[in-house]
Structures are given as C-alpha cells and as structure tokens.
Short mmCIF file of C-alpha atoms in Angstrom, two decimals:
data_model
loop_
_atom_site.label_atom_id
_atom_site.label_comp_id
_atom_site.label_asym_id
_atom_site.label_seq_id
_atom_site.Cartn_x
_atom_site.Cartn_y
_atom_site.Cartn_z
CA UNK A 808 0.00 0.00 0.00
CA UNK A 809 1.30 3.04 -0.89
CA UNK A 810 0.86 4.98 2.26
CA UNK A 811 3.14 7.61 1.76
CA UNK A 812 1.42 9.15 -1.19
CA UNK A 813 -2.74 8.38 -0.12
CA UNK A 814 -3.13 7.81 3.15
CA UNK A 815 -1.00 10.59 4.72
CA UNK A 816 -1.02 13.30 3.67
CA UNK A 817 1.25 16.42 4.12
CA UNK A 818 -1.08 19.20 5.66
CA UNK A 819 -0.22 22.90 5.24
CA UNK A 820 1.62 23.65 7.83
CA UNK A 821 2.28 27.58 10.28
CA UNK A 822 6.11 26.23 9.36
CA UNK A 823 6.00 25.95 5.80
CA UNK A 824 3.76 29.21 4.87
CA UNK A 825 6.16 31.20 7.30
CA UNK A 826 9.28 29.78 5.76
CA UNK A 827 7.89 31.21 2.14
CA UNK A 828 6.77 34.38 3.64
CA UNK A 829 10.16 34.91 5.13
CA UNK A 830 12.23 34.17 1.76
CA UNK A 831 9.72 36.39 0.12
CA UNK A 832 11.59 39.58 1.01
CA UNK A 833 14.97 38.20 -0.35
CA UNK A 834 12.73 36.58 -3.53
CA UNK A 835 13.99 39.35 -5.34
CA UNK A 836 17.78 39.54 -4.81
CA UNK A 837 17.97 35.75 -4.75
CA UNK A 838 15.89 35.26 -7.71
CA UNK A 839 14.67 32.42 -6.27
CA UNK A 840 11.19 31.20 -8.00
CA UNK A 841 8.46 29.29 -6.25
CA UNK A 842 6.43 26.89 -8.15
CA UNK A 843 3.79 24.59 -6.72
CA UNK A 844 1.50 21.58 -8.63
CA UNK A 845 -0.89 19.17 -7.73
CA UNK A 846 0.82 15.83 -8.08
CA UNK A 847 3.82 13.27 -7.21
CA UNK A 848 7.06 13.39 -8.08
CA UNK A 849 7.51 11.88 -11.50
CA UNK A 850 3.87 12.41 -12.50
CA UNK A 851 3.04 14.82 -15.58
CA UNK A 852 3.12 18.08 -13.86
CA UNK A 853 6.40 17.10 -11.82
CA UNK A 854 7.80 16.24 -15.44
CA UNK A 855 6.75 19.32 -16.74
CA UNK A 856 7.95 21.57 -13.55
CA UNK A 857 11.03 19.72 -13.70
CA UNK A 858 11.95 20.94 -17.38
CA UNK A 859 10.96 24.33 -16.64
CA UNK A 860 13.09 24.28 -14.06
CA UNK A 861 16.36 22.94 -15.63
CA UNK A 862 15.80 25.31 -18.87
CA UNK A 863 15.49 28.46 -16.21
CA UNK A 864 18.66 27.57 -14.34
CA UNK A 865 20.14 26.68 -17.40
CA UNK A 866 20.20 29.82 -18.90
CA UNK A 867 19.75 31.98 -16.50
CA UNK A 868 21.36 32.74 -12.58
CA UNK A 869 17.44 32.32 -11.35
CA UNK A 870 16.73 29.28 -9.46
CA UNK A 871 13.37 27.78 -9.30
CA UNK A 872 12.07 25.76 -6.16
CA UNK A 873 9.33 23.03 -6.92
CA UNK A 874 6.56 22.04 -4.43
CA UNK A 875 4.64 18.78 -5.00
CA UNK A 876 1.26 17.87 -3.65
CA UNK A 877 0.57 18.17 -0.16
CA UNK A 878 3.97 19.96 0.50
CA UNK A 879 1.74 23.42 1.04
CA UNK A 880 -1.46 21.79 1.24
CA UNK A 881 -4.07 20.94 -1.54
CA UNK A 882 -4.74 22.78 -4.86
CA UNK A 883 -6.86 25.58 -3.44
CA UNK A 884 -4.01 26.50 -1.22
CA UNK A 885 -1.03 26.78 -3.91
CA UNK A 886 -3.89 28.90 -6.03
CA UNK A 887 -4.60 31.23 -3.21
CA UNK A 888 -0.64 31.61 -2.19
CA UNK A 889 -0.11 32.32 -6.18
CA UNK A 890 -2.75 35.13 -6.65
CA UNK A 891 -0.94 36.83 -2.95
CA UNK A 892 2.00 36.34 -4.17
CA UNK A 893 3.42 34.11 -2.21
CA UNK A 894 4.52 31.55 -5.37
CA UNK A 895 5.47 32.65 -8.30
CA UNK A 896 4.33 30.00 -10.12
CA UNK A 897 1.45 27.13 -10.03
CA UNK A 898 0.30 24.65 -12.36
CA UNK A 899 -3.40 23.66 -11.57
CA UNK A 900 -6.15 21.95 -13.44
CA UNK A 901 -9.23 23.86 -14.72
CA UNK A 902 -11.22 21.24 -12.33
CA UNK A 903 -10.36 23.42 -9.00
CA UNK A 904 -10.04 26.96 -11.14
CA UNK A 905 -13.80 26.08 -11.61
CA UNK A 906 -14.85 28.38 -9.40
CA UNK A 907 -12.85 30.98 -9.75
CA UNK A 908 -13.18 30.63 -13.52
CA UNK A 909 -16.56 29.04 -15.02
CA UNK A 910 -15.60 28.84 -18.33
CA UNK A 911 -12.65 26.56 -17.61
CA UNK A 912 -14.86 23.65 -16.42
CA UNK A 913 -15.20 23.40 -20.10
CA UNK A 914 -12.95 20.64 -19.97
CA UNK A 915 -15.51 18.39 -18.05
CA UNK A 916 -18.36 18.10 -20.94
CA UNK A 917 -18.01 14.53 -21.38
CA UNK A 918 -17.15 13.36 -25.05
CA UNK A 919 -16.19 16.76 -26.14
CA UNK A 920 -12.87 15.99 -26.75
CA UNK A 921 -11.85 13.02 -28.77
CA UNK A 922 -9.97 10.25 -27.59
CA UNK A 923 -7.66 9.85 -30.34
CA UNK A 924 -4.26 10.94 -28.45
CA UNK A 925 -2.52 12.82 -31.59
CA UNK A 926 -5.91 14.89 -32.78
CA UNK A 927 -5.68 15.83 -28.97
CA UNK A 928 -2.44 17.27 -28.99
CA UNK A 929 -3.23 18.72 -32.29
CA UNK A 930 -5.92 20.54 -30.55
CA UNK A 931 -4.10 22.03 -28.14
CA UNK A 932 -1.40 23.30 -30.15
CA UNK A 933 -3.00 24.84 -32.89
CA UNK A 934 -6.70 25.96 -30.88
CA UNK A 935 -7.46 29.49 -30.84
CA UNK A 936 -10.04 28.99 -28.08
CA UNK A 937 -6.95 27.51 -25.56
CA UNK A 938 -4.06 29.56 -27.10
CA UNK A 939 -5.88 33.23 -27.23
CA UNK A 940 -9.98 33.03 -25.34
CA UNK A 941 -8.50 31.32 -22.39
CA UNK A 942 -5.33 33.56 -21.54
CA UNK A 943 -7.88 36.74 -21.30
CA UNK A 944 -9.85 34.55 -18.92
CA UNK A 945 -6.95 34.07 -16.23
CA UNK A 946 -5.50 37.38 -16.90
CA UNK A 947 -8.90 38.99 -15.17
CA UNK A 948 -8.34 36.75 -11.92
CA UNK A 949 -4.59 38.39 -11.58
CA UNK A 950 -3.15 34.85 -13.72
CA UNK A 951 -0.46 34.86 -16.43
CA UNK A 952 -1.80 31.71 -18.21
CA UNK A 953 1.70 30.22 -19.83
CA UNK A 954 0.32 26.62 -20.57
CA UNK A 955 -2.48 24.59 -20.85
CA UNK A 956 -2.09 20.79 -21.83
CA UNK A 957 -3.80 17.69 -21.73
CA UNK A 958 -2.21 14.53 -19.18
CA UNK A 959 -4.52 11.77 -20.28
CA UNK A 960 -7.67 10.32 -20.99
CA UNK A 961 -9.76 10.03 -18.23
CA UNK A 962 -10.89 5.83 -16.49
CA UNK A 963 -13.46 5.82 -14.17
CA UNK A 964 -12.42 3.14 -11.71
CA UNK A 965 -15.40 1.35 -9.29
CA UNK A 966 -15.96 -1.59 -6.32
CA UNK A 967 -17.78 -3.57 -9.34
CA UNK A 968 -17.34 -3.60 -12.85
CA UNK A 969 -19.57 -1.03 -14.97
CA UNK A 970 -20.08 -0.89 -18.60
CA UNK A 971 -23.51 1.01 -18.57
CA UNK A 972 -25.51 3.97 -16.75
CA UNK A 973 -27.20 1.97 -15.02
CA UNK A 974 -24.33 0.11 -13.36
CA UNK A 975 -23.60 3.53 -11.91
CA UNK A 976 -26.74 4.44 -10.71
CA UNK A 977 -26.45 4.83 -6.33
CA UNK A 978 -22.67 4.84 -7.22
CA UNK A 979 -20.88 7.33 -4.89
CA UNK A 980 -17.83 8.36 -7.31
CA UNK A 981 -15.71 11.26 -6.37
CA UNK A 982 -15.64 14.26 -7.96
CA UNK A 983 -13.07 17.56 -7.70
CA UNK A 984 -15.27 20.00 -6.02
CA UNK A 985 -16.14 21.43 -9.29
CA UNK A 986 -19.93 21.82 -9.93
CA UNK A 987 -20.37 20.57 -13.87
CA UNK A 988 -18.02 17.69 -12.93
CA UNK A 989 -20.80 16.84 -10.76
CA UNK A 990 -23.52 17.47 -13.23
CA UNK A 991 -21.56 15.22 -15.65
CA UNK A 992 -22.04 12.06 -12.72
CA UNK A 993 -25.45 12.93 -12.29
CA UNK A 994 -26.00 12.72 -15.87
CA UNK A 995 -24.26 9.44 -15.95
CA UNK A 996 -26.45 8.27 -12.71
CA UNK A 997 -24.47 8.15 -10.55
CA UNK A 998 -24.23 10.05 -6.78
CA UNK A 999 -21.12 12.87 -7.56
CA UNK A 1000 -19.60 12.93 -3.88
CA UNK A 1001 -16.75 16.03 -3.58
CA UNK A 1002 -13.68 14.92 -1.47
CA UNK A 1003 -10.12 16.16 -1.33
CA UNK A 1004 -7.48 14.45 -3.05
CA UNK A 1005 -5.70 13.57 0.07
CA UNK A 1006 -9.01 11.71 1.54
CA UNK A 1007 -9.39 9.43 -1.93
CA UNK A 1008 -7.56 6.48 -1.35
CA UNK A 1009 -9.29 5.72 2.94
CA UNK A 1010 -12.54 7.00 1.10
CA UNK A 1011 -12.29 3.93 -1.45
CA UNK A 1012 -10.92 1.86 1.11
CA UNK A 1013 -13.74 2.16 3.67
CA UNK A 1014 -16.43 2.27 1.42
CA UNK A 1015 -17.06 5.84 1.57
CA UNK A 1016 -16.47 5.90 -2.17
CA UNK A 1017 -17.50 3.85 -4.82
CA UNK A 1018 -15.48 4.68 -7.59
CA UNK A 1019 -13.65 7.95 -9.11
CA UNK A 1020 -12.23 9.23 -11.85
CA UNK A 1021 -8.08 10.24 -13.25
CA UNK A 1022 -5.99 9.56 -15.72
CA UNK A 1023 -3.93 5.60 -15.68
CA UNK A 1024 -0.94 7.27 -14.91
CA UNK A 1025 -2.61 8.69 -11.64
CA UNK A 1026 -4.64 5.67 -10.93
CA UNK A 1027 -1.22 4.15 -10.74
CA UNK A 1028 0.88 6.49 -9.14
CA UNK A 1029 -1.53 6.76 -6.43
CA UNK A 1030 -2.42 3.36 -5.79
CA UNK A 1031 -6.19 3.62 -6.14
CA UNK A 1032 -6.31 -0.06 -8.33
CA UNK A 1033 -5.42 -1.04 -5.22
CA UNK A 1034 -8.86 -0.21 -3.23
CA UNK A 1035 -10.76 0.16 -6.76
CA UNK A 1036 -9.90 -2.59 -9.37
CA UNK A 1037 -12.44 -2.39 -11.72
CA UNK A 1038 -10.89 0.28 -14.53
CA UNK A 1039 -13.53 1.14 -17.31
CA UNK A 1040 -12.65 3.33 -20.44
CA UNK A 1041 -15.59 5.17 -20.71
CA UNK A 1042 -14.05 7.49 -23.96
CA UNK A 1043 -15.51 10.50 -22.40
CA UNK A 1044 -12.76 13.01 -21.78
CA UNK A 1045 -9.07 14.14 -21.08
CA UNK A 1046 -7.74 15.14 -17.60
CA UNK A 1047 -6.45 18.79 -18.88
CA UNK A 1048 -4.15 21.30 -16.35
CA UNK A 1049 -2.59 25.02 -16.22
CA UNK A 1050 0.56 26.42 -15.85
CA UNK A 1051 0.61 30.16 -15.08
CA UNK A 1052 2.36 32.61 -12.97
CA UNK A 1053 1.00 35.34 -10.71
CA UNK A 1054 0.30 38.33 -12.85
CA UNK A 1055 1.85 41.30 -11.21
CA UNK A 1056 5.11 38.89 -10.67
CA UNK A 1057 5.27 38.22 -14.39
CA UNK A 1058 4.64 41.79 -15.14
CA UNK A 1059 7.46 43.30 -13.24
CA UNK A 1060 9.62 40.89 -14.74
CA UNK A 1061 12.12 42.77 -17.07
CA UNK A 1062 11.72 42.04 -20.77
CA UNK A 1063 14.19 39.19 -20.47
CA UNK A 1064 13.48 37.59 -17.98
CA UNK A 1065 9.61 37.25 -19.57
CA UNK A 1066 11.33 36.15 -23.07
CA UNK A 1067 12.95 33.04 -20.29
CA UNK A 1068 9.81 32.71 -18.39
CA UNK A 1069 7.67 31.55 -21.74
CA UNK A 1070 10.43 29.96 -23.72
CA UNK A 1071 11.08 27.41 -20.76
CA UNK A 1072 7.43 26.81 -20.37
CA UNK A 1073 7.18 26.29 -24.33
CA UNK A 1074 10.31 23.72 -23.57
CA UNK A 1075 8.50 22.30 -20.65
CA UNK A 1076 5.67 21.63 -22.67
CA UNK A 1077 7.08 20.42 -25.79
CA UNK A 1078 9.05 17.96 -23.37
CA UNK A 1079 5.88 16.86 -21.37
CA UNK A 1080 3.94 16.09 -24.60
CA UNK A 1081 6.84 14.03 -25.94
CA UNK A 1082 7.05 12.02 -22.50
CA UNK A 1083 2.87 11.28 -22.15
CA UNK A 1084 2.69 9.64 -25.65
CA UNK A 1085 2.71 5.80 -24.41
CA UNK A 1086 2.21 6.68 -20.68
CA UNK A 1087 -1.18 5.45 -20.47
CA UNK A 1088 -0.24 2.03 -21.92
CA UNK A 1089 2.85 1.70 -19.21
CA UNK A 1090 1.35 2.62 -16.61
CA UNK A 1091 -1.94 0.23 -17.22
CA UNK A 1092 0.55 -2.73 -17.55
CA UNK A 1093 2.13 -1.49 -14.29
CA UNK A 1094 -1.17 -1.85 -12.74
CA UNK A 1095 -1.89 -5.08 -14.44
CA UNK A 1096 1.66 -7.02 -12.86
CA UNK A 1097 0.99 -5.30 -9.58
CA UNK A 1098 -2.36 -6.49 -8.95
CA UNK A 1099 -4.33 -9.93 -10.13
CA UNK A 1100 -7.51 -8.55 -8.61
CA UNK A 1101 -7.61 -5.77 -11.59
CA UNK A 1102 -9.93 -5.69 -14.49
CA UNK A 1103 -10.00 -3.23 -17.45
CA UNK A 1104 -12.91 -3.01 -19.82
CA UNK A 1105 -12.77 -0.67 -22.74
CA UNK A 1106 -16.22 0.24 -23.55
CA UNK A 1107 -17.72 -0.81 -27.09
CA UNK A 1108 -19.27 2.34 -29.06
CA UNK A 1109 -22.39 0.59 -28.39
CA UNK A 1110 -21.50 0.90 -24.87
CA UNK A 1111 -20.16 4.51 -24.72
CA UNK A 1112 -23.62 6.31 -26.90
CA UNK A 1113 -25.80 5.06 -23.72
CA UNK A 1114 -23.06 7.37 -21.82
CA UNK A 1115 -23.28 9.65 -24.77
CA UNK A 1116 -26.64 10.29 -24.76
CA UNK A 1117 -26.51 12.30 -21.55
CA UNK A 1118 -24.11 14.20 -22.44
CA UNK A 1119 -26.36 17.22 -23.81
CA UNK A 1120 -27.84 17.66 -20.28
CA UNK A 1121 -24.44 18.65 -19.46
CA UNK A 1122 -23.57 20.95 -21.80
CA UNK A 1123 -26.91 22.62 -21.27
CA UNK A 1124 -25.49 23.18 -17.74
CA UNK A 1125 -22.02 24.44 -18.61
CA UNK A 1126 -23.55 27.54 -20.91
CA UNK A 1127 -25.79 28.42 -17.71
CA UNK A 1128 -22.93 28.13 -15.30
CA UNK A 1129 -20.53 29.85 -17.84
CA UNK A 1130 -22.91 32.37 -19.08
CA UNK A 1131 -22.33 34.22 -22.90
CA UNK A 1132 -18.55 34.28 -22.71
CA UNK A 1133 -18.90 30.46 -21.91
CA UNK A 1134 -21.00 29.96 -25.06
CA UNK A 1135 -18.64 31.91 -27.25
CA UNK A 1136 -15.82 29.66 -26.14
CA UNK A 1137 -17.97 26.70 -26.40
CA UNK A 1138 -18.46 27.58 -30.02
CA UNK A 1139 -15.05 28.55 -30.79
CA UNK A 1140 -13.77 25.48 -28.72
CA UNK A 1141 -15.87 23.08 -31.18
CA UNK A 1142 -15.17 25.14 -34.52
CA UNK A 1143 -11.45 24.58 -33.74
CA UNK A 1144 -11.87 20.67 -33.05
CA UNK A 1145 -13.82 20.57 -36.06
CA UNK A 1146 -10.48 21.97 -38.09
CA UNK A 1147 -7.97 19.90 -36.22
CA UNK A 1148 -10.65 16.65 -37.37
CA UNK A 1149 -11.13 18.00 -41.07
CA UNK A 1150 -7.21 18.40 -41.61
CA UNK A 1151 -6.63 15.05 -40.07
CA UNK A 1152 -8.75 12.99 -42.83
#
C-alpha cells in the first residue's frame, strides 16, 4: 500500500507558509522562484515543472524551487498563495479553477474531446479557443496563463465492474469540487460525492467511495487499483491542467526575464507532450503485474452512446454556469476541433 502518497497526507503547515513568507523579502535579490503543482514526483506536472526548471537555471542565474502535492497543502491553497503572491508560479487543473473561472470547467463536458491521443495534442497546439480566449480569462483573476495541456484520458475506476448507466446508478464516485463535474455524474447516474485528493484512497478503502475518476498514470501512481480494481474506459474526456504565474510577478519581470519565463514553459511543454505519448499504456501494464484482482474493460461504441446520450444535459449546464462568454468559447472550442478533425482525414 502506498501509504506515503494516499493515506498521509502532508497538511499545510504555520512552518511551511512562514518559511515562504520569510524568503519572500529576499525573492527578489535571490531570484529564487516558487512553483507549486498538484501531483507526485515523477507524475506529468512534476515532469513538466522539472523541465521548466532545468531550462530556467540553465540559462539563466534564477533558481526555481518546486513544491509537490501536499507539501503546502491541496490545490486551493497553492492557487490562493499564487494570486498573494506568495509563489510565483502554479500549475493547476481547470477542475479546481472552476470556481474561480466558469468557463474553464469546459474541460468536463463529457465526449467533447476526442480520444484519439494525436488529434488531442493537435488541438491544443494549434486551438485558438486555448491559445488566445483562455489567456484573457486568467489574466482577469490576476493569472499569467503560460500553458495549458492535456495529461490523459480520463478511467473511471469502481468496487464492481460497470459498462452502462445503469451500473452507476447509487454509485458514490468522487468528484473535484467542481460543480459541472458533478452534473456530468449525475447525468451518468451516478451520486457525484466532492472529497479532497488527500481523503481518496481511505474513502475507497472504507467504502465511503464507490469509484472515481483520473488519468492511468494517476490511478497508478496513487495506488487507487489497489482499493478500486475495476478500470472502465468510458471514452468520455481528457484530464487537462494550467501552468501560469502570478500576474503582477510576471509583469514586473524585465523584458528578459519574460522572453525566459515563456520559452522554458514552451520547452516544458514540448518535453511533457513528448514524455505522455505511451504513458497510459505503461502505466496500465504497471497496474496489471501489480495487482491480479484488476480488471480493465474498454467500452464498445455501443456501450459509450448510452453514456453519450446524456451528455447534452451537461452541456446545457455548462452555458448556464458559464454564461455568454462560456458559449462563445464553447463555439469557438468546437469550430477549432472541427479543423484539427477535417485536416486530419
């Protein structure tokens, strides 16, 4: 059991916040850069940090400090130090900006996105609604948005095996505290339950939890095959995060130093994309040799329209919760898919 990265976890602590508010008035001279993300070391946004990291002290005297999960507590505490200041840098996914931004829960319409891998990346290379609508978006909550970028197609793992709406219906399956991530469970039947990260794994464990929902790599990394086996490819979306820095940090930045800041997260990303290409496939036959109690089942398309079908409902909800800018991105957001599909023929 992997009790080191589910069961406990690091809390914020009076220590830690103090020790970053006391190296904040030598940030400056020291050039010393906080950045803080949401998972382990050696998942996707530790790879990614990691490469920023090495370009800026490559070419540059700055150095840049990484903080995994549960180092400075969950992701609504690295997004509140990064709007005060107190990072310079966070990388967090549009399921916990939610709130704070309505249009990014965009994300979470099931079987928007494809789940052909390479039209994916396409997507978020070449989309006008990610590379230019969403930037404006952050910049209005004090965000520099340098990244966004897909880590993997979503599994929904459960106590029993599922292969229909119905098979999910009572089924308590975690849910970021994001409300259309919710609304997408409800659609599928099931009972959305919001929980921490760091209370997953015990919830699963003892039954608090029925299922939940992450990329293979994270499924793995984390353990949760262990308390829920059954893994079920359900084809209806991609786990997508953030990279930005805090606004007025990146603005007082000299002309240089912002030239470094967005070619090494250009590098980091180019580098992250490179290193999830197969990831999915090693990391499910990780799972697969390190427990005999796991089973997969990749829905048939059969399968996946009864999932489909519900999917509407959910969209429905996203333009109320987003309002007109939601809608335009919505539209825009589709239009560019649409390209990235018609070039791909």
């Amino acid at each position: 059991m992997k009790a080191s990265k589910t069961v406990t976890t690091k809390l914020l602590t009076t220590a830690s916040v103090s020790a970053l508010l006391l190296g904040l008035s030598t940030a400056a001279s020291a050039d010393n850069w906080r950045y803080a993300h949401e998972e382990y070391e050696g998942d996707v946004q530790d790879v990614f940090a990691y490469a920023f990291k090495e370009y800026v002290e490559d070419n540059s005297d700055h150095t840049v400090q990484v903080y995994r999960f549960g180092e400075l507590g969950e992701s609504d505490d690295i997004m509140e130090q990064t709007q005060s200041g107190i990072l310079q840098f966070v990388n967090q996914s549009p399921g916990f900006t939610g709130a704070l931004i309505p249009e990014a829960q965009i994300f979470f319409i099931p079987y928007l996105l494809p789940t052909d891998e390479e039209t994916v990346l396409t997507f978020f290379d070449e989309s006008k609604a990610i590379n230019e609508m969403f930037p404006e978006l952050y910049a209005e909550q004090g965000l520099e948005l340098l990244q966004m970028y897909p880590e993997g197609e979503m599994v929904v793992t459960t106590d029993e095996p599922i292969s229909s709406p119905e098979d999910l219906s009572n089924k308590k399956i975690r849910v970021m505290t994001n409300p259309l991530l919710s609304e997408t469970y409800d659609a599928f039947g099931a009972t959305p339950t919001p929980l921490p990260w760091g209370e997953v794994y015990g919830g699963l464990q003892t039954g608090i939890l029925d299922g939940q929902e992450n990329p293979i790599f994270w499924i793995e990394s984390g353990g949760l095959y262990e308390v829920s086996p059954h893994l079920t490819f359900t084809g209806h979306g991609w786990f997508t995060t953030a990279m930005m820095a805090n606004q007025n940090f990146f603005e007082g930045l000299s002309d240089e130093d912002q030239a470094l800041v967005r070619e090494a997260s250009n590098v980091a990303y180019d580098h992250t994309i490179e290193h999830i290409q197969g990831l999915a496939d090693e990391s499910l036959a990780k799972i697969q040799e390190a427990s005999d109690e796991v089973t997969v089942n990749r829905l048939t398309e059969e399968e996946i329209q009864a999932f489909r079908e519900r999917a509407p409902q959910v969209e429905e909800a996203y333009v109320e919760m987003a309002g007109e800018r939601g809608e335009e991105l919505l539209n825009q957001f589709k239009e560019d898919l649409e390209e990235v599909q018609s070039d791909s023929e």
